[in-house]
XYZ file of C-alpha atoms in Angstrom:
411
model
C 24.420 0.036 31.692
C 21.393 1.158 29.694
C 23.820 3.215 27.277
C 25.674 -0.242 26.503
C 22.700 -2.285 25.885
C 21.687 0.399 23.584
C 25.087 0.449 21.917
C 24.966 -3.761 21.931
C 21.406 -3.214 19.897
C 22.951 -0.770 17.693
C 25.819 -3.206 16.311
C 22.865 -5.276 15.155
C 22.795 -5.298 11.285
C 18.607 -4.269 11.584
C 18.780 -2.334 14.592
C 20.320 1.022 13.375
C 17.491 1.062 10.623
C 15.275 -0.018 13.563
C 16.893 2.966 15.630
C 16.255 5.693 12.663
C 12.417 4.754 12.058
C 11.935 4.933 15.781
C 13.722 8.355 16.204
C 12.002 9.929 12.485
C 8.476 9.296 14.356
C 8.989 10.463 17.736
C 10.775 13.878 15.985
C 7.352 14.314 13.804
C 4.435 16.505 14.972
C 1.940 14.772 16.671
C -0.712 14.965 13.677
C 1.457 13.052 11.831
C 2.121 10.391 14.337
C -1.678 10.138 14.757
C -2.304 9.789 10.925
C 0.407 6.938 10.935
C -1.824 5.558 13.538
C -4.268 5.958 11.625
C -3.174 4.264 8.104
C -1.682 1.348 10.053
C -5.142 0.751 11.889
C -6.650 0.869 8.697
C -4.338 -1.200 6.713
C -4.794 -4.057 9.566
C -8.399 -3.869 9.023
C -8.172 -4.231 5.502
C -5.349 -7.255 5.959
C -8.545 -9.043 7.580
C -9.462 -9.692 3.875
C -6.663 -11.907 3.644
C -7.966 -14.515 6.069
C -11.706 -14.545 3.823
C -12.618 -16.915 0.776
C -12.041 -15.107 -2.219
C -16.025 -13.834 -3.211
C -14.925 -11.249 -6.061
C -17.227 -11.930 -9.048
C -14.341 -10.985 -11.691
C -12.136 -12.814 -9.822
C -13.696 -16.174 -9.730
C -14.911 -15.417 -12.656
C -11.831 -15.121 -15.108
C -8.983 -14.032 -13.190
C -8.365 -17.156 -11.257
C -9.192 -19.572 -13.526
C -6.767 -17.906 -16.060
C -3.743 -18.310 -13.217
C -4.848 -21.679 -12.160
C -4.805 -22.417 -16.230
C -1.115 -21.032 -16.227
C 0.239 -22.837 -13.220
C -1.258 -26.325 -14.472
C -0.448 -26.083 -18.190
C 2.715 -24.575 -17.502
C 2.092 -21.767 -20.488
C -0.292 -18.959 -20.964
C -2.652 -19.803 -23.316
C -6.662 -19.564 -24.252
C -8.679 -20.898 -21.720
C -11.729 -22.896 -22.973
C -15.199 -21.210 -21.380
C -13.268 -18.244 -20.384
C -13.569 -15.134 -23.174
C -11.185 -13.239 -21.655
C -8.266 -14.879 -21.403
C -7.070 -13.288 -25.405
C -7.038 -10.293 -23.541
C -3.540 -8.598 -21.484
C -2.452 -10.743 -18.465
C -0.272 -9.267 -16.847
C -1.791 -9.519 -13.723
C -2.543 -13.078 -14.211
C 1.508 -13.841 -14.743
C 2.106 -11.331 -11.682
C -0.422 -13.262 -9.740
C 1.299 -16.577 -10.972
C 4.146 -17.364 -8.561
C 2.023 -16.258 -5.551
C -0.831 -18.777 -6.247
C 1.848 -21.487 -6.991
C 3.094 -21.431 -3.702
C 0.353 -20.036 -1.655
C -2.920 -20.371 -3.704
C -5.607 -17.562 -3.545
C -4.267 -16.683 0.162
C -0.949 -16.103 -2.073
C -2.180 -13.613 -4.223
C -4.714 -12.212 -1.818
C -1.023 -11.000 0.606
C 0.519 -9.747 -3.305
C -2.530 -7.925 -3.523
C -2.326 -6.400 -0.388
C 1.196 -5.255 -0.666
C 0.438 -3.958 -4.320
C -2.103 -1.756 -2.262
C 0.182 -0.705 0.541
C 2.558 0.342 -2.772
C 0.115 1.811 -4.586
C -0.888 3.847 -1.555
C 2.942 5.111 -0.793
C 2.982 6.624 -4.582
C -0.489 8.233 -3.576
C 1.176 9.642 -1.211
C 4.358 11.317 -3.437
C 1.520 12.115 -5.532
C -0.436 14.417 -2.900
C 3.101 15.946 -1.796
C 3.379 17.734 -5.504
C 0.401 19.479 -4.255
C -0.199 19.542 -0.724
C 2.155 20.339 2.235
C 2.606 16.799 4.125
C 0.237 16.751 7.122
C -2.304 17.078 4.556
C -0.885 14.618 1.929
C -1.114 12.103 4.751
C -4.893 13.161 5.741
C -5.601 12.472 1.886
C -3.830 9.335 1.712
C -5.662 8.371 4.420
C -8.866 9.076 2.780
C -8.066 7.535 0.062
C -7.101 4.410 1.639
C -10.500 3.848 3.383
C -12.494 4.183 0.085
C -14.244 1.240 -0.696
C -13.155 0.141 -3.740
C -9.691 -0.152 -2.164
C -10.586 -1.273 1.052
C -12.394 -4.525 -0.933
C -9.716 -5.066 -3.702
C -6.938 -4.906 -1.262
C -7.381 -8.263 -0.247
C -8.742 -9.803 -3.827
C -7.989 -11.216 -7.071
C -8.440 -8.412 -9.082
C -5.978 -6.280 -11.260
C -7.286 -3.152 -10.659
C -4.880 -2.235 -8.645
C -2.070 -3.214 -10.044
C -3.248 -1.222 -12.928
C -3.783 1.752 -10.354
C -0.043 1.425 -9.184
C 1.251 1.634 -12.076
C -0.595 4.613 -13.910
C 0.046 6.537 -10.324
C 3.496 6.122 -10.445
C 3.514 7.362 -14.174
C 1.418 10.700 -12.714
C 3.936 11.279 -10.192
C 7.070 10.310 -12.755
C 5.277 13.132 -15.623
C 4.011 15.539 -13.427
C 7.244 15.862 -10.812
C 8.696 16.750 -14.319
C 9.306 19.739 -16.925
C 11.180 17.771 -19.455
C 11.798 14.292 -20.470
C 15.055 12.713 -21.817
C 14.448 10.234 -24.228
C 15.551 7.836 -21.372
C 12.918 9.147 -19.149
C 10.705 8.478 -21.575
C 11.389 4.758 -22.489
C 10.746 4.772 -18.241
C 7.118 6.290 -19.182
C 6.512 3.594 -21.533
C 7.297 0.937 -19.642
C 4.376 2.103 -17.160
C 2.044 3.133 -19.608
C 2.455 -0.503 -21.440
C 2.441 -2.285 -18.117
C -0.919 -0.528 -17.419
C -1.830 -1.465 -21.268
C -1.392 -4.992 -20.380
C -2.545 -5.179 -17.428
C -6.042 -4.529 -18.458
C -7.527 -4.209 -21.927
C -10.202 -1.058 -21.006
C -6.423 0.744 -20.158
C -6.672 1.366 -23.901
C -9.874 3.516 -23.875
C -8.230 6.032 -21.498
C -5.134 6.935 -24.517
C -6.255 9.866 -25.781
C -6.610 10.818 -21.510
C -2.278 10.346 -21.349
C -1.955 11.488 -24.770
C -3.654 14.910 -23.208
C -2.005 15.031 -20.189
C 1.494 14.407 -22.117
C 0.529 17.209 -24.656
C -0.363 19.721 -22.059
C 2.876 18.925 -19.534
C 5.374 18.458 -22.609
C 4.780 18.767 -26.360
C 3.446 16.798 -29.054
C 6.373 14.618 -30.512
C 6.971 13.388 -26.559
C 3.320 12.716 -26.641
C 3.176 10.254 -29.891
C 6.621 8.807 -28.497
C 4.979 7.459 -25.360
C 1.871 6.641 -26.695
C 2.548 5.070 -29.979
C 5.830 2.415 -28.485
C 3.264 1.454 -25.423
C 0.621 1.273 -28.194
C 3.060 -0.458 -30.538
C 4.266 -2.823 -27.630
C 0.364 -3.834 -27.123
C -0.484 -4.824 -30.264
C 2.746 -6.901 -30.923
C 1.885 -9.088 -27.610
C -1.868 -8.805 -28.415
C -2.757 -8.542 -31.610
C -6.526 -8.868 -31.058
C -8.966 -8.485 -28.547
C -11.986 -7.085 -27.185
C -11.687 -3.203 -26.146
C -15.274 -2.211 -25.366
C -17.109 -4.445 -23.060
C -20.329 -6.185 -24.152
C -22.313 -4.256 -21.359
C -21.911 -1.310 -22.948
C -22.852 -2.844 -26.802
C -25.584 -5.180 -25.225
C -27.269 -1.802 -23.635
C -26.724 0.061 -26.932
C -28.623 -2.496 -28.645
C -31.421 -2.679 -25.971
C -32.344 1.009 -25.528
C -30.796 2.928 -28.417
C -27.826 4.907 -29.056
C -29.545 8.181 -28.472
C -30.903 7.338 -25.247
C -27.611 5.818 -24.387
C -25.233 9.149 -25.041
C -27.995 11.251 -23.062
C -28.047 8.942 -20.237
C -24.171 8.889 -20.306
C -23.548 12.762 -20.594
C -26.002 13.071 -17.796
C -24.206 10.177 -15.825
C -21.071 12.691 -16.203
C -22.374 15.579 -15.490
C -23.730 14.653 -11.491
C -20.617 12.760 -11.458
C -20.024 15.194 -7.861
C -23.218 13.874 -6.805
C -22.908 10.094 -8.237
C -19.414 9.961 -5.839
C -20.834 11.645 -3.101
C -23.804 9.888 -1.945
C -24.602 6.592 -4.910
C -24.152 3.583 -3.032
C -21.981 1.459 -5.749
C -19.801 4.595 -6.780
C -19.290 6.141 -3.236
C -15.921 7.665 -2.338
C -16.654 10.689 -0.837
C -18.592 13.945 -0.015
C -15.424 16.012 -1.073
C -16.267 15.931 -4.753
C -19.494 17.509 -3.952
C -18.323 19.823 -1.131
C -15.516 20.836 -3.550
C -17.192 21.902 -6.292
C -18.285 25.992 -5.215
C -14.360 26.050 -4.532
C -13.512 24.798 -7.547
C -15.667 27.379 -9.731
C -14.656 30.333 -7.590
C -10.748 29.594 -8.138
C -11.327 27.798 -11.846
C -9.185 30.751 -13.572
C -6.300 30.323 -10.869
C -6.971 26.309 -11.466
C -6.832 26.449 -15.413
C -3.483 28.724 -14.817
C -1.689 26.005 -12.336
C -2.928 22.901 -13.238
C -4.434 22.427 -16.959
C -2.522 19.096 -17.887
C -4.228 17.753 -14.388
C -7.591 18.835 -15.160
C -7.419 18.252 -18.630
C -6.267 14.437 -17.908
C -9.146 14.222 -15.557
C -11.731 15.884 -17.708
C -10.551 13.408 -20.814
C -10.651 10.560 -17.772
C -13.510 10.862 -16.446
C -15.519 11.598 -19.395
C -13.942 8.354 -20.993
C -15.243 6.529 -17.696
C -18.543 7.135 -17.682
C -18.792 5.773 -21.226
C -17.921 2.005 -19.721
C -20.783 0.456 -18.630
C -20.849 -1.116 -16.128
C -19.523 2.431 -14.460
C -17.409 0.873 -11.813
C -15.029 3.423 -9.632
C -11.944 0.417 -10.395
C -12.088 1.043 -13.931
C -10.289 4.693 -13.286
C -8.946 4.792 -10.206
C -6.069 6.763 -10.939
C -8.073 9.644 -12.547
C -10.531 9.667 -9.394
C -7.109 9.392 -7.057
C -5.693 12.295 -8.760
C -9.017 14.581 -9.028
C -9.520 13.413 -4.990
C -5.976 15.235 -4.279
C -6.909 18.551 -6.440
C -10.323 18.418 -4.866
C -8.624 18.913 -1.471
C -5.832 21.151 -2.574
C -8.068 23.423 -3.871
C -10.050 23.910 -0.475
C -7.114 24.049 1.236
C -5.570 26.416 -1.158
C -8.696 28.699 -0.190
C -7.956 29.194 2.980
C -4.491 30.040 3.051
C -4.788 32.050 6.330
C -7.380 30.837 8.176
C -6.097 27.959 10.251
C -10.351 27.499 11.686
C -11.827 26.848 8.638
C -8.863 24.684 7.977
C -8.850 22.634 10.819
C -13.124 22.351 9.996
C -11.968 21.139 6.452
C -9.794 18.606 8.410
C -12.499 17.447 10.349
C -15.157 16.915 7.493
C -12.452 14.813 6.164
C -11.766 12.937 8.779
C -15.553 12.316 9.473
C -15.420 11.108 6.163
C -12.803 8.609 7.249
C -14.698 7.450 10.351
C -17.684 6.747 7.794
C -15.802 5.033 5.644
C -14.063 2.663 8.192
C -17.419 2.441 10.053
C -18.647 0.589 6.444
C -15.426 -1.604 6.387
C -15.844 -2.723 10.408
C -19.465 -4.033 9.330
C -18.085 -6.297 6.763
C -15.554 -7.608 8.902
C -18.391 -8.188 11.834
C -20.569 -10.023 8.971
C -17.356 -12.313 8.336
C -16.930 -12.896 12.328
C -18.684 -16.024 11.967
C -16.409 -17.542 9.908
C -13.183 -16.138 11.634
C -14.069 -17.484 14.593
C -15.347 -20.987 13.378
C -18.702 -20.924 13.895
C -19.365 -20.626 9.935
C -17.487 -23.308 7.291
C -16.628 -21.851 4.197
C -19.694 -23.120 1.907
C -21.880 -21.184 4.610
C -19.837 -18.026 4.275
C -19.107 -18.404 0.075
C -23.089 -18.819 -0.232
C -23.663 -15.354 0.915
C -22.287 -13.943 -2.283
C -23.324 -16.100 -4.860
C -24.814 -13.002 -6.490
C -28.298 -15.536 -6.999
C -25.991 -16.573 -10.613
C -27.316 -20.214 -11.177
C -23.449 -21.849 -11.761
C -21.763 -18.852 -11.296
C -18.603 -18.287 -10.870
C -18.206 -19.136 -6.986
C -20.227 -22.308 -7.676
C -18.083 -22.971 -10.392
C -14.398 -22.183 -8.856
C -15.317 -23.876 -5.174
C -17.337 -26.904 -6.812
C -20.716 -26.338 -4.823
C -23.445 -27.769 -6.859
């Protein structure tokens, strides 16, 4: 009887697919089931987001009021009051159909899937260097660091931006030579991240090193110079280094400025380890003896990587405010080496391994412990003990008519 109700459920168009994902997990090893555990757990926590007022200063500072432009004017345009609406929009227009039928909560769930994506290409992007219990362990890490925990559920295009340059790592780097069809395929990212968001276009000469090192130089100029070409055709002007950065210049010099920045860069390990606004995590610092004792075997296996971060990261730090969004792919990428090249250390010794595992996964614990006190603080309002003004006023950033005064109308 059992065997025909099982056979009934299989004739079900869904239930053989059903039937397979069931069977693949209970046929993997048991770390693997726990990490999937794991990422679900997490990715429910971070879903809470969804539920919240949208508080992202960026967000309700441009980004929304640029889609809420588009969906009443019916055309993308130059909002009045808001500078950077001449820049890319991408996200905006990707944003656009979402908030038309389900307003910020709309784009808050195409934000969240965008992050679930963006965390699956992680993923093929650890297997090129890591076997798969550990490219799940990094994913993992990756998906509790803060940045991504907060922007999973907001109105920001970082990581659509993120998705998309990922996906170009894992298209270039799964490959040793590009057809010219391939190619037009690594434009189409590289543009997409282009227009997605106009800093994209201080971190060129970073691809332009990376496709150098993994190919050669006429691939290189092909890539860069029809994304490059495609940009300036839809956007033939705007701002490329953000008045932070020229506004600090002006206040304390430009030789104070470059020593502050190459010093910024160089206790970068430090700065991602322990700063409060930049944290990730302690592997960047923990990594770093590891690093120097296998940097000849490193330099042999994986120049175009650590060239691309190198040009990356150094580009970063030049962007003031220094905000971990503005390069998450780089930091994604150099978070993967960083743990293949412990784990690459120990190729023998399954202790120091599994101790390796653990720091990591104490690092995960941390991490979540950080995202379960946010969600507490926004218990209140879940629960309906808190309206929305009460819970919105929490993060008005002390901005006299900011931009959550401004977008929610609280004078």
């Amino acid at each position: 009887m059992t065997k025909n109700y099982e056979a009934l459920l299989l004739d079900l168009p869904l239930s053989s697919p059903i039937h397979d994902v069931f069977t693949s997990y209970l046929r993997m090893e048991m770390i693997k089931k726990i990490l999937l555990v794991g990422f679900i757990f997490v990715a429910i926590f971070h879903a809470i987001g969804i539920l919240l007022p949208e508080t992202g200063f960026d967000a309700l500072w441009y980004h929304l009021p640029i889609v809420k432009d588009m969906a009443v004017s019916r055309e993308i345009r130059i909002v009045p009051d808001v500078p950077q609406s001449d820049e890319p929009r991408l996200g905006e227009v990707m944003f656009l159909p979402f908030f038309v039928v389900g307003g910020v909560v709309g784009i808050k769930i195409f934000t969240f899937i965008v992050t679930l994506a963006l965390m699956y290409w992680t993923y093929r992007l650890c297997q090129l260097y890591l076997p798969d219990s550990w490219s799940l362990l990094t994913t993992l890490l990756i998906f509790t660091f803060h940045t991504i925990a907060w922007e999973a559920t907001s109105a920001y295009v970082d990581q659509i931006r993120a998705l998309m340059e990922v996906g170009l790592l894992v298209f270039l780097l799964s490959k040793s030579k590009l057809s010219f069809a391939q190619q037009l395929i690594a434009c189409v990212l590289l543009t997409a991240s282009l227009l997605t968001k106009s800093v994209s276009v201080l971190f060129i000469p970073a691809w332009f090193v990376l496709l150098w090192q993994q190919f050669n130089w006429k691939v290189s100029v092909t890539i860069v110079g029809l994304s490059l070409f495609a940009l300036f055709v839809t956007h033939p002007s705007f701002s490329i280094f953000g008045s932070a950065s020229n506004q600090l210049i002006v206040q304390t010099g430009i030789i104070h400025y470059v020593t502050t920045q190459l010093f910024s860069f160089l206790v970068l390990p430090l700065t991602l380890s322990f700063h409060a606004e930049s944290y990730m995590s302690v592997i960047f610092l923990f990594a770093v003896p590891f690093v120097w004792i296998n940097r000849k075997w490193l330099l042999q296996i994986y120049r175009p990587e650590l060239l691309f971060i190198a040009v990356s990261l150094f580009t970063w730090v030049w962007i003031v405010p220094v905000s971990v969004r503005y390069d998450l792919s780089g930091l994604i990428l150099l978070t993967i080496l960083c743990v293949a090249v412990v784990v690459h250390s120990f190729p023998k010794n399954k202790n120091l391994k599994q101790l390796f595992a653990l720091l990591l996964v104490g690092n995960i614990t941390l991490n979540m412990v950080i995202r379960v006190g946010a969600v507490v603080k926004a218990l209140p309002f879940l629960l309906g003990r808190e309206s929305e003004v009460e819970y919105i006023k929490q993060y008005d950033q002390g901005i006299e008519k900011g931009p959550i005064e401004k977008w929610y109308g609280i004078h």
